[in-house]
Amino acid sequence: MQAAGHGITWRAARVKLMALGAWLQRIFVQSSRVHICQDVAATPGDLVDLIDRFIDGPMRYPLEWDDFISWEQANPNVEAARREIGKHEEWLFSRDSSKISAYSFRVVEQRNRLAAIVGRPQRPLPTLNATEQALIGAAE
């Protein structure tokens, strides 16, 4: 069946609209001005993979970590990890390297907790100096 007077089938029109929608979604996922949040960690295994990408790179898209840390997650294990990691997110943006190291330690701690749940290997925890250990201790 063709759309009235346009020489294009409904199926072809639908395919073109779906392609346009996919193109717009790609733009909004990567836009720094308008952004569509992606579901990046639906399961503990997904979060282990996300944390590994966060540590080792590359991320799938520039705001992937932000999509995880900024939005509540449906899975209770993933949400618990997100909340724990989010408690100290400001450390990630600090100019103090001790805070950045302490944040990395917390992220790997949560990663390893989830890895144990899903039967994945543990990552070695970063070695902390006395200042970094004090930050971790004070945060508990």
mmCIF file of C-alpha atoms in Angstrom:
data_model
loop_
_atom_site.group_PDB
_atom_site.id
_atom_site.type_symbol
_atom_site.label_atom_id
_atom_site.label_comp_id
_atom_site.label_asym_id
_atom_site.label_seq_id
_atom_site.Cartn_x
_atom_site.Cartn_y
_atom_site.Cartn_z
ATOM 1 C CA MET A 1 0.000 0.000 0.000
ATOM 2 C CA GLN A 2 1.282 3.464 -0.857
ATOM 3 C CA ALA A 3 0.915 6.679 1.048
ATOM 4 C CA ALA A 4 -1.699 8.773 -0.742
ATOM 5 C CA GLY A 5 -0.173 10.548 -3.736
ATOM 6 C CA HIS A 6 3.456 10.230 -2.631
ATOM 7 C CA GLY A 7 4.700 7.055 -4.356
ATOM 8 C CA ILE A 8 6.187 5.612 -1.153
ATOM 9 C CA THR A 9 4.950 2.545 0.675
ATOM 10 C CA TRP A 10 4.003 2.661 4.326
ATOM 11 C CA ARG A 11 6.698 0.086 5.019
ATOM 12 C CA ALA A 12 9.358 2.266 3.363
ATOM 13 C CA ALA A 13 8.101 5.308 5.267
ATOM 14 C CA ARG A 14 8.240 3.374 8.531
ATOM 15 C CA VAL A 15 11.819 2.243 7.805
ATOM 16 C CA LYS A 16 12.866 5.829 7.063
ATOM 17 C CA LEU A 17 11.223 7.100 10.249
ATOM 18 C CA MET A 18 12.905 4.406 12.326
ATOM 19 C CA ALA A 19 16.282 5.303 10.791
ATOM 20 C CA LEU A 20 15.649 8.971 11.556
ATOM 21 C CA GLY A 21 14.710 8.093 15.147
ATOM 22 C CA ALA A 22 17.887 6.025 15.593
ATOM 23 C CA TRP A 23 19.976 8.883 14.171
ATOM 24 C CA LEU A 24 18.361 11.402 16.547
ATOM 25 C CA GLN A 25 18.880 9.084 19.504
ATOM 26 C CA ARG A 26 22.604 8.772 18.672
ATOM 27 C CA ILE A 27 22.873 12.558 18.561
ATOM 28 C CA PHE A 28 21.092 13.042 21.894
ATOM 29 C CA VAL A 29 23.060 10.290 23.637
ATOM 30 C CA GLN A 30 26.337 12.014 22.784
ATOM 31 C CA SER A 31 25.208 15.649 22.973
ATOM 32 C CA SER A 32 26.623 17.827 25.728
ATOM 33 C CA ARG A 33 23.566 20.111 25.575
ATOM 34 C CA VAL A 34 20.657 17.660 25.338
ATOM 35 C CA HIS A 35 21.182 14.128 26.553
ATOM 36 C CA ILE A 36 19.087 10.964 26.647
ATOM 37 C CA CYS A 37 20.096 8.859 29.626
ATOM 38 C CA GLN A 38 21.033 5.310 28.670
ATOM 39 C CA ASP A 39 20.454 2.259 30.867
ATOM 40 C CA VAL A 40 24.119 1.342 31.266
ATOM 41 C CA ALA A 41 24.056 -1.123 34.165
ATOM 42 C CA ALA A 42 20.891 -3.198 34.447
ATOM 43 C CA THR A 43 22.645 -6.094 36.217
ATOM 44 C CA PRO A 44 25.624 -6.481 38.575
ATOM 45 C CA GLY A 45 27.569 -8.015 35.667
ATOM 46 C CA ASP A 46 26.816 -4.930 33.548
ATOM 47 C CA LEU A 47 28.140 -2.724 36.349
ATOM 48 C CA VAL A 48 31.326 -4.781 36.655
ATOM 49 C CA ASP A 49 31.849 -4.240 32.905
ATOM 50 C CA LEU A 50 31.072 -0.520 33.230
ATOM 51 C CA ILE A 51 33.537 -0.061 36.088
ATOM 52 C CA ASP A 52 36.199 -1.921 34.107
ATOM 53 C CA ARG A 53 35.604 0.464 31.173
ATOM 54 C CA PHE A 54 35.682 3.433 33.572
ATOM 55 C CA ILE A 55 39.063 2.331 34.940
ATOM 56 C CA ASP A 56 40.672 0.979 31.767
ATOM 57 C CA GLY A 57 38.784 2.895 29.055
ATOM 58 C CA PRO A 58 37.362 3.483 26.659
ATOM 59 C CA MET A 59 33.814 4.286 27.653
ATOM 60 C CA ARG A 60 31.095 3.524 25.070
ATOM 61 C CA TYR A 61 30.164 7.229 24.925
ATOM 62 C CA PRO A 62 31.339 10.336 26.809
ATOM 63 C CA LEU A 63 28.507 10.468 29.384
ATOM 64 C CA GLU A 64 28.306 6.737 30.138
ATOM 65 C CA TRP A 65 29.668 7.043 33.702
ATOM 66 C CA ASP A 66 27.468 10.058 34.348
ATOM 67 C CA ASP A 67 24.399 8.098 33.194
ATOM 68 C CA PHE A 68 25.206 5.455 35.781
ATOM 69 C CA ILE A 69 26.148 7.652 38.710
ATOM 70 C CA SER A 70 23.402 10.273 38.209
ATOM 71 C CA TRP A 71 20.307 8.099 37.781
ATOM 72 C CA GLU A 72 18.671 5.657 40.167
ATOM 73 C CA GLN A 73 19.048 2.030 39.068
ATOM 74 C CA ALA A 74 16.247 -0.572 39.198
ATOM 75 C CA ASN A 75 18.458 -3.473 40.316
ATOM 76 C CA PRO A 76 18.948 -3.268 44.121
ATOM 77 C CA ASN A 77 22.566 -4.522 44.008
ATOM 78 C CA VAL A 78 23.469 -2.031 41.283
ATOM 79 C CA GLU A 79 21.650 0.783 43.097
ATOM 80 C CA ALA A 80 23.451 0.012 46.377
ATOM 81 C CA ALA A 81 26.801 0.188 44.581
ATOM 82 C CA ARG A 82 25.791 3.407 42.793
ATOM 83 C CA ARG A 83 24.862 5.042 46.085
ATOM 84 C CA GLU A 84 28.084 3.913 47.756
ATOM 85 C CA ILE A 85 30.236 5.141 44.862
ATOM 86 C CA GLY A 86 28.208 8.356 44.633
ATOM 87 C CA LYS A 87 28.875 9.256 48.281
ATOM 88 C CA HIS A 88 32.383 10.336 47.329
ATOM 89 C CA GLU A 89 31.959 11.418 43.727
ATOM 90 C CA GLU A 90 33.350 14.879 44.499
ATOM 91 C CA TRP A 91 36.706 13.186 45.164
ATOM 92 C CA LEU A 92 36.893 12.303 41.473
ATOM 93 C CA PHE A 93 36.906 16.001 40.553
ATOM 94 C CA SER A 94 39.375 17.084 43.222
ATOM 95 C CA ARG A 95 42.794 18.531 42.467
ATOM 96 C CA ASP A 96 44.035 16.486 45.420
ATOM 97 C CA SER A 97 45.486 13.249 44.041
ATOM 98 C CA SER A 98 44.875 11.534 47.402
ATOM 99 C CA LYS A 99 41.121 12.019 46.975
ATOM 100 C CA ILE A 100 41.232 10.705 43.408
ATOM 101 C CA SER A 101 43.141 7.621 44.594
ATOM 102 C CA ALA A 102 40.694 7.087 47.453
ATOM 103 C CA TYR A 103 37.785 7.350 44.995
ATOM 104 C CA SER A 104 39.428 4.769 42.743
ATOM 105 C CA PHE A 105 39.810 2.473 45.739
ATOM 106 C CA ARG A 106 36.090 2.818 46.572
ATOM 107 C CA VAL A 107 35.079 2.136 42.957
ATOM 108 C CA VAL A 108 37.222 -1.013 42.789
ATOM 109 C CA GLU A 109 35.854 -2.142 46.178
ATOM 110 C CA GLN A 110 32.311 -1.943 44.820
ATOM 111 C CA ARG A 111 33.351 -3.585 41.565
ATOM 112 C CA ASN A 112 34.853 -6.518 43.440
ATOM 113 C CA ARG A 113 31.778 -6.885 45.671
ATOM 114 C CA LEU A 114 29.600 -7.188 42.565
ATOM 115 C CA ALA A 115 32.118 -9.409 40.777
ATOM 116 C CA ALA A 116 31.840 -11.877 43.682
ATOM 117 C CA ILE A 117 28.046 -11.937 43.246
ATOM 118 C CA VAL A 118 28.284 -12.769 39.530
ATOM 119 C CA GLY A 119 31.310 -15.071 39.743
ATOM 120 C CA ARG A 120 33.829 -12.777 38.049
ATOM 121 C CA PRO A 121 37.498 -12.423 39.009
ATOM 122 C CA GLN A 122 38.526 -9.736 41.484
ATOM 123 C CA ARG A 123 40.641 -6.737 40.516
ATOM 124 C CA PRO A 124 43.554 -5.870 42.784
ATOM 125 C CA LEU A 125 42.702 -2.953 45.056
ATOM 126 C CA PRO A 126 44.830 0.141 44.495
ATOM 127 C CA THR A 127 47.586 0.609 47.066
ATOM 128 C CA LEU A 128 46.881 3.566 49.314
ATOM 129 C CA ASN A 129 49.314 5.798 51.167
ATOM 130 C CA ALA A 130 48.635 6.992 54.723
ATOM 131 C CA THR A 131 46.721 10.111 53.597
ATOM 132 C CA GLU A 132 44.490 8.081 51.283
ATOM 133 C CA GLN A 133 43.883 5.490 53.996
ATOM 134 C CA ALA A 134 42.864 8.276 56.372
ATOM 135 C CA LEU A 135 40.353 9.575 53.814
ATOM 136 C CA ILE A 136 38.828 6.099 53.446
ATOM 137 C CA GLY A 137 38.729 5.641 57.223
ATOM 138 C CA ALA A 138 37.152 9.042 57.828
ATOM 139 C CA ALA A 139 34.490 8.325 55.196
ATOM 140 C CA GLU A 140 33.326 5.097 56.878
#
